[in-house]
Coordinates of C-alpha atoms in Angstrom, one line a residue:
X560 CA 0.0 0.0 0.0
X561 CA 1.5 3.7 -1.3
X562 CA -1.6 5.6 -0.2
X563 CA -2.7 6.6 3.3
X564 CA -6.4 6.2 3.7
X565 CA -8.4 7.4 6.6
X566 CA -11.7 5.8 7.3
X567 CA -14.6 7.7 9.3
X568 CA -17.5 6.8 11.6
X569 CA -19.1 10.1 11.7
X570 CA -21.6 9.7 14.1
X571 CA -24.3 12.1 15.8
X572 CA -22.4 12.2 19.4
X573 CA -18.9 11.3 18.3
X574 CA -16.0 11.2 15.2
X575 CA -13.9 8.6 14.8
X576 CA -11.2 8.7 12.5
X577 CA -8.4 5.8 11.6
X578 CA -5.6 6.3 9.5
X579 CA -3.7 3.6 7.4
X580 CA -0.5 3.9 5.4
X581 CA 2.7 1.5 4.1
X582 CA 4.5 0.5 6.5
X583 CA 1.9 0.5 9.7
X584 CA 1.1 -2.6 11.7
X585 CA -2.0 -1.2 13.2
X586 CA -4.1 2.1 12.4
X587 CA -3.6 5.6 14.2
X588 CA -6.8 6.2 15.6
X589 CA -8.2 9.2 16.8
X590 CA -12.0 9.7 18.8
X591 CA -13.6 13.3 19.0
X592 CA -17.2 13.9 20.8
X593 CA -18.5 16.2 19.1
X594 CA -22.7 16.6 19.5
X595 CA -23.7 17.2 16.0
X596 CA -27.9 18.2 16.6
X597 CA -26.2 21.0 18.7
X598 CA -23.9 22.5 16.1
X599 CA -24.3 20.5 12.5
X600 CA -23.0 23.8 11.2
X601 CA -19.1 22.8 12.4
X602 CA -19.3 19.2 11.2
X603 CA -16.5 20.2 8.4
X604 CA -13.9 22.0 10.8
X605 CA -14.6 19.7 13.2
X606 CA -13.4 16.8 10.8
X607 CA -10.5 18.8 9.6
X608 CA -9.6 19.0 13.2
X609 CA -9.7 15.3 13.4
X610 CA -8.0 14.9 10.1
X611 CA -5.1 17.2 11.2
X612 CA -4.3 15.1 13.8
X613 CA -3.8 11.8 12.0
X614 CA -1.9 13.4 9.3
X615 CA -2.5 13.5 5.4
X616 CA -4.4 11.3 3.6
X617 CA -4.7 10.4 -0.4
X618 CA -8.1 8.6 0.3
X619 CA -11.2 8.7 2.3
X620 CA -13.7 5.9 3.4
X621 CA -16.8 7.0 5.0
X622 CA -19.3 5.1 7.7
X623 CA -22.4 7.5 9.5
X624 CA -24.6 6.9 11.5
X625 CA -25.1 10.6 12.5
X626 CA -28.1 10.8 9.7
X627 CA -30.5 9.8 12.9
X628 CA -29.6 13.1 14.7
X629 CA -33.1 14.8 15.7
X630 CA -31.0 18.4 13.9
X631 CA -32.6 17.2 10.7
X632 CA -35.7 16.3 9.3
X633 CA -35.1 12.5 7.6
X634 CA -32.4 10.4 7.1
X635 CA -32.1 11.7 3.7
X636 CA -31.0 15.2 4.9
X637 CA -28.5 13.6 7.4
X638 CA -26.7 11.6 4.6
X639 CA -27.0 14.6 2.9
X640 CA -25.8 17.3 5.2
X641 CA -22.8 14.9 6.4
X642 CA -21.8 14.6 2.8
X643 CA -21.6 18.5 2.5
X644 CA -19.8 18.2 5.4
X645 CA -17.0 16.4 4.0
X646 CA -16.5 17.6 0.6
X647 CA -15.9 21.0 2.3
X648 CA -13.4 20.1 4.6
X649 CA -11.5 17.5 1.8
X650 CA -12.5 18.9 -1.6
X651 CA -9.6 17.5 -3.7
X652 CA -9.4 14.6 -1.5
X653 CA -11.2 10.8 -3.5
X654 CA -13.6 9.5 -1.3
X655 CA -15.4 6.6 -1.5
X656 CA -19.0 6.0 1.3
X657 CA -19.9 2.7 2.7
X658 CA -23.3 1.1 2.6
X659 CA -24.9 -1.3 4.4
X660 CA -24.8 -3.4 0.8
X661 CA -21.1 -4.0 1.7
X662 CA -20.2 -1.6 -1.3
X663 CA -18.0 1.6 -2.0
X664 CA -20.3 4.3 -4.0
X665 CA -19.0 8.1 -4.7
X666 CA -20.0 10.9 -3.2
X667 CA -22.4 11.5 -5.9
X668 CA -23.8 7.9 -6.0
X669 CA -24.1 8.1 -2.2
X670 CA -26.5 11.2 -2.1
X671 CA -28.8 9.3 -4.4
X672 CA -28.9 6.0 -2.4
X673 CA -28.7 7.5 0.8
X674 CA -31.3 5.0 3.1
X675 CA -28.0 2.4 1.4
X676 CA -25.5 4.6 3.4
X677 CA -27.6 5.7 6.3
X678 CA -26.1 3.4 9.7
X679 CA -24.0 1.5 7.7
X680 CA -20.7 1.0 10.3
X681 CA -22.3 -2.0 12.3
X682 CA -21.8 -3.9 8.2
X683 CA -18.3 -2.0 7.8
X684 CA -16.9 -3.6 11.2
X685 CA -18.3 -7.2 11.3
X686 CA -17.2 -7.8 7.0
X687 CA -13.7 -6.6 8.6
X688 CA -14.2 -9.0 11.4
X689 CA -15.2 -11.6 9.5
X690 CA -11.7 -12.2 8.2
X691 CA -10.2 -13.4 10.7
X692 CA -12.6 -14.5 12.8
X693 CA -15.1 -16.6 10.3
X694 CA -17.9 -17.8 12.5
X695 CA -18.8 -15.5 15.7
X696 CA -20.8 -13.6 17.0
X697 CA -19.2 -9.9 16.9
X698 CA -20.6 -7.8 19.8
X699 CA -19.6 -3.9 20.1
X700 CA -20.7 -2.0 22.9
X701 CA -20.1 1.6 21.9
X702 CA -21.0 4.8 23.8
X703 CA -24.3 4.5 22.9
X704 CA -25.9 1.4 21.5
X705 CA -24.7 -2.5 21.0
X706 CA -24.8 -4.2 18.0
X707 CA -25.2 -8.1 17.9
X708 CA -24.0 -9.1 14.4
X709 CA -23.6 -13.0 13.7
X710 CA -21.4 -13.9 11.4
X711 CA -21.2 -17.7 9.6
X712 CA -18.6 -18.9 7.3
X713 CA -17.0 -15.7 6.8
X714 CA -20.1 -14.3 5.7
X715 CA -22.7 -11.4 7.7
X716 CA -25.6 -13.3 8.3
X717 CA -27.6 -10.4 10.2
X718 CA -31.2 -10.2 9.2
X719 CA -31.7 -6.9 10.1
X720 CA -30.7 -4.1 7.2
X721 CA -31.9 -1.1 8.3
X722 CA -31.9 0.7 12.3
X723 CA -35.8 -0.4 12.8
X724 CA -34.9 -4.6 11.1
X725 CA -32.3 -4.9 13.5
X726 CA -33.8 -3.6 17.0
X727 CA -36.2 -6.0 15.6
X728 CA -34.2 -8.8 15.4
X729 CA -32.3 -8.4 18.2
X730 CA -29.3 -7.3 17.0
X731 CA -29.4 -3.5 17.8
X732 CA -29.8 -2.9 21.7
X733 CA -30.0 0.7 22.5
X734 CA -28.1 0.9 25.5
X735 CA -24.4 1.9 26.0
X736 CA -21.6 2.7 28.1
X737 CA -22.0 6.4 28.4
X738 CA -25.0 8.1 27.1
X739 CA -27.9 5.7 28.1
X740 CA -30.1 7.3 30.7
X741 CA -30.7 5.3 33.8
X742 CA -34.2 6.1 33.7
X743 CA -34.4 4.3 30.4
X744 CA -32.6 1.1 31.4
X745 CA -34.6 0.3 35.0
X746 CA -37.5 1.8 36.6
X747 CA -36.6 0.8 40.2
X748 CA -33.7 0.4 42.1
X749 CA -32.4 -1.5 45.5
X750 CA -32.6 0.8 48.4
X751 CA -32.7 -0.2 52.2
X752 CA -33.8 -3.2 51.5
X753 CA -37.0 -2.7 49.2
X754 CA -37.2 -1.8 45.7
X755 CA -37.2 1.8 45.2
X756 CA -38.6 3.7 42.1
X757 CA -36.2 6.1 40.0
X758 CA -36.6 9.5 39.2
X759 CA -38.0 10.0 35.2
X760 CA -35.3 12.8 34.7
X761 CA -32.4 13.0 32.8
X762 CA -30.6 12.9 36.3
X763 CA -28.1 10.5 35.8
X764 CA -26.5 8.1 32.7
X765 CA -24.7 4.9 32.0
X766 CA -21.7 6.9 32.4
X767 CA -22.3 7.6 36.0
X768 CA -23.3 4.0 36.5
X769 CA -19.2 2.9 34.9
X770 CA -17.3 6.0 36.2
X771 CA -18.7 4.7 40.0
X772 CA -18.1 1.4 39.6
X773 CA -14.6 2.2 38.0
X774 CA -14.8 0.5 34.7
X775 CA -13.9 3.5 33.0
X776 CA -12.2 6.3 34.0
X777 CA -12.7 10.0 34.2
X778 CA -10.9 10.1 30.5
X779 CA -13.3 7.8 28.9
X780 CA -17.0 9.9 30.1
X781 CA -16.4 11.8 26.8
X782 CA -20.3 12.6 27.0
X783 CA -21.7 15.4 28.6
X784 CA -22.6 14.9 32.2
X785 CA -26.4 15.0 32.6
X786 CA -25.9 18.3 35.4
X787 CA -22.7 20.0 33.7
X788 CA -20.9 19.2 36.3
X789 CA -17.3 17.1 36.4
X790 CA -17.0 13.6 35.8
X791 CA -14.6 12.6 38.8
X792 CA -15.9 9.5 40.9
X793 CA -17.8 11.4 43.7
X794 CA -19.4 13.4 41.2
X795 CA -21.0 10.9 39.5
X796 CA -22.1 9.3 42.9
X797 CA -24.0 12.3 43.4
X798 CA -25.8 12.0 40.2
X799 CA -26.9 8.1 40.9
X800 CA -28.4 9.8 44.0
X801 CA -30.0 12.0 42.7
X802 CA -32.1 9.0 40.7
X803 CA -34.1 8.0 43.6
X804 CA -34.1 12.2 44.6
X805 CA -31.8 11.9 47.6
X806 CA -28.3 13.2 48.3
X807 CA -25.0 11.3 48.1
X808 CA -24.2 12.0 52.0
X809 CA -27.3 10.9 52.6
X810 CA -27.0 7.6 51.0
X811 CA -23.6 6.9 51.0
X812 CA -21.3 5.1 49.5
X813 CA -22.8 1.3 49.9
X814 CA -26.3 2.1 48.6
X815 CA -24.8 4.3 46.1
X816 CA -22.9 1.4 44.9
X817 CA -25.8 -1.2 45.1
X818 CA -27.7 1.1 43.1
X819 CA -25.2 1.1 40.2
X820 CA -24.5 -2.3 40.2
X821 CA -28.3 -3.1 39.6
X822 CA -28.6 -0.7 36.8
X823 CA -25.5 -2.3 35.0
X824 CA -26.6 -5.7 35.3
X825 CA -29.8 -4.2 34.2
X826 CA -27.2 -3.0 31.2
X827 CA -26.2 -7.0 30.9
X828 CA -29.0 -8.4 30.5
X829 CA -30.8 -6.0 27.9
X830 CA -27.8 -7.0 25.9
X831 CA -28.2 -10.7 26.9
X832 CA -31.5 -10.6 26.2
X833 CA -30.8 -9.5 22.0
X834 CA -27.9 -12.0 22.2
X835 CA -29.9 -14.9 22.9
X836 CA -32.5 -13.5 20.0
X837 CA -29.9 -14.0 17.9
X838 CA -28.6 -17.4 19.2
X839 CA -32.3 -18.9 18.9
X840 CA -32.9 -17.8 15.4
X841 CA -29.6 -18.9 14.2
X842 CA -30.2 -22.3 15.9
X843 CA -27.4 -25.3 15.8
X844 CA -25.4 -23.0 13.2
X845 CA -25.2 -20.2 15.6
X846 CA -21.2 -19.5 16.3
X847 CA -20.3 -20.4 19.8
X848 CA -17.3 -17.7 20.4
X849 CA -18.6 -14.0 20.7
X850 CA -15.9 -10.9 19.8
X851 CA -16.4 -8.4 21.5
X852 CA -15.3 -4.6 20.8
X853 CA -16.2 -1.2 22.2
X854 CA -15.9 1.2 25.0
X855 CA -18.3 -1.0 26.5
X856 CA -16.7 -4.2 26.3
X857 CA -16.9 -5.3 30.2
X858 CA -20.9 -5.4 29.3
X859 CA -19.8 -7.2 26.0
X860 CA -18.0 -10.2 27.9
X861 CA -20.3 -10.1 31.0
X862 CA -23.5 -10.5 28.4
X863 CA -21.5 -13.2 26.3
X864 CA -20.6 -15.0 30.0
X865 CA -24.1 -15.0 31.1
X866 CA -25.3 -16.5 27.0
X867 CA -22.5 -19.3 27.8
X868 CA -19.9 -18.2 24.8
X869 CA -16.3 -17.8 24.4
X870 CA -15.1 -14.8 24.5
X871 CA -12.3 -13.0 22.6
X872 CA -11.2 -9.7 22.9
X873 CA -10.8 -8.3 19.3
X874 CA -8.0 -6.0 21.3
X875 CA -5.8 -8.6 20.9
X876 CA -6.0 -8.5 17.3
X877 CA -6.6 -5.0 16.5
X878 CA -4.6 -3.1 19.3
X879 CA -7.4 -1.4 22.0
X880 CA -7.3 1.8 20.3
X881 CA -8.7 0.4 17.0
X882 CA -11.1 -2.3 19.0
X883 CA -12.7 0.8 20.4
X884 CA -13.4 2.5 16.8
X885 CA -13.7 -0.8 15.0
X886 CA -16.4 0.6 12.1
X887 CA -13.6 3.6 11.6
X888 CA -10.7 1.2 11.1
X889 CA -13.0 -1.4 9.1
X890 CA -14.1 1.1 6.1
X891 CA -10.1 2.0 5.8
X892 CA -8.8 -1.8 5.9
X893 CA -11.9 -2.7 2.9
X894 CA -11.0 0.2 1.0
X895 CA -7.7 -0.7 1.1
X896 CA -8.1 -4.1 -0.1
X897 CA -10.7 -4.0 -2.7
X898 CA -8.8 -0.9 -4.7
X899 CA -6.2 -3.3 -4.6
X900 CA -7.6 -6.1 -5.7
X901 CA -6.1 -7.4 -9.6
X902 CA -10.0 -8.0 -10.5
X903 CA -11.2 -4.7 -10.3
X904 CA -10.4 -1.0 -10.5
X905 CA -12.9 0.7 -9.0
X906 CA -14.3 0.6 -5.5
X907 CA -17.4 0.8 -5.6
X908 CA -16.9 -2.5 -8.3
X909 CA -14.9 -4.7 -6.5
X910 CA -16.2 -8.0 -4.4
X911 CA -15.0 -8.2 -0.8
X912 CA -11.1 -8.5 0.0
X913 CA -9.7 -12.2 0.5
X914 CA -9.2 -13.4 4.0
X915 CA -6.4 -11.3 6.1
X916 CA -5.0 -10.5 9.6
X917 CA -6.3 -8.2 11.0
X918 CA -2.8 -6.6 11.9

């Protein structure tokens, strides 16, 4: 490979950017929040920020999913808009979207199929997966949402197509490591010794529920914090309080923690819950390893442990960087391999890419 590609998952809370070239074992990744519905105006200097970063690049693969952000009025004016976006901040720069048809269009193609292109980085990162790991079932557990994607013999064998198909299926579970409110994952709580209801207020999120328990740090709450205030330990303590309308030193630290316990294994099993959707419509065929990816990949392997599968950590193939922003590193990787390929000469032409390392 002579040319440095960076791939994007342009999404409505966050930008994720990876950068290939000659030469590099593993992707330069970079992660940006950025809350698009607030500002969609500063998409473009907010990905030439990004792009800066990682350095130059001759090409540009592109995965969204920030079309469903409530600043516009259909997903056809979110494809559309992020589009814009990025032929302003790279106009001499060839890029090439992804689609949830595992195929490369043009820009110009792209605006004309754009329900193709709309939420197409769940496809983009479990093809990717899919060659080296041929039958599994790949589970990331973003920020956000998870996404349950079987794969069978090297080949995606999700039923779901669009965002609606696959909460339907099972394999979209809209709950995530950071932005979830708690009030949408439980509706009571423990608390001295009887069940408690919560609060319907955006007191408190996932976020809270990790930072407390320590499985991520005060680094990783890249979201903003439900009461603008900091994002250390005890601050999020106070927010989980605030859920059943009390104050932290009121509660302490014990009920505080029982509290977030329950909501995360609340977390567990939602995502248990679409994993064994999955498991029961794939029957005897269905994979028995899961792979498991994300920010959120403690509830990954604690949902794959409860579904009784073996577990591996696509970290260890990818580098953690890139297992965080799998989509982002995914649409680099198959643009890579299909311009490459001796069959074809265009990207948005050529089949998928061989089986290969992920490294």
């Amino acid at each position: 490979m002579t040319t440095s590609i960076i791939g994007w998952d342009i999404g409505g809370a966050n930008i994720k950017a990876a950068r290939i070239s000659e030469g590099q074992s593993r992707p330069v990744m970079h992660e940006r929040a950025f809350p698009l519905w607030r500002e969609p105006a500063r998409l473009s200097s907010v990905l030439v920020d990004v792009a800066e970063v990682l350095g130059s690049a001759q090409m540009m693969a592109i995965t969204m999913t920030a079309e469903l952000a409530d600043c516009f009025a259909n997903k056809r004016e979110g494809v559309a808009s992020v589009l814009d976006a990025l032929e302003a901040a790279f106009p001499d720069v060839e890029s090439w979207v992804y689609g949830t048809d595992d195929r490369f269009r043009s820009v110009d193609e792209a605006r004309r199929h754009p329900y193709k292109i709309a939420a197409a980085n769940w496809m983009a990162g479990a093809t990717f997966v899919a060659q080296t790991f041929p039958d599994a079932l790949f589970l990331d557990v973003g920020s956000t949402t998870s996404d349950i994607i079987p794969i069978v013999g090297g080949r995606v064998v999700a039923r779901g197509r669009t965002d609606p198909g696959r909460l339907r299926s099972g394999e979209l579970v809209y709950t995530g490591a950071l932005r979830t409110p708690i009030a949408a994952i439980v509706r009571t709580v423990p608390f001295r010794g009887r069940r408690c209801r919560v609060a319907a207020e955006y007191f408190a999120s996932s976020a809270d529920v990790h930072r407390w328990l320590g499985c991520i740090g005060e680094d990783e709450y890249t979201c903003d914090t439900p009461d603008g205030r900091g994002r250390s330990r005890s601050e999020a303590g106070a927010r989980l309080a605030r859920m059943v309308c009390a104050d932290f030193d009121r509660l302490g630290d014990e009920r505080v923690t029982a509290i977030a316990e329950h909501v995360s294994g609340a977390q567990v099993r939602q995502i248990a819950s679409g994993l064994w959707q999955v498991v029961r419509r794939l029957g005897p065929r269905c994979p028995k390893m899961a792979v498991i990816a994300g920010l959120g990949k403690f509830l990954a392997r604690a949902a794959a442990d409860a579904v009784g599968l073996e577990v591996t950590d696509l970290a260890d193939a990818m580098g953690p960087d890139a297992a965080r922003a799998t989509p982002a590193a995914a649409v680099a990787y198959l643009l890579n391999c299909r311009r490459e390929s001796p069959a074809e000469s265009r990207p948005d032409r050529m089949t998928p890419a061989p089986t290969g390392a992920l490294t």
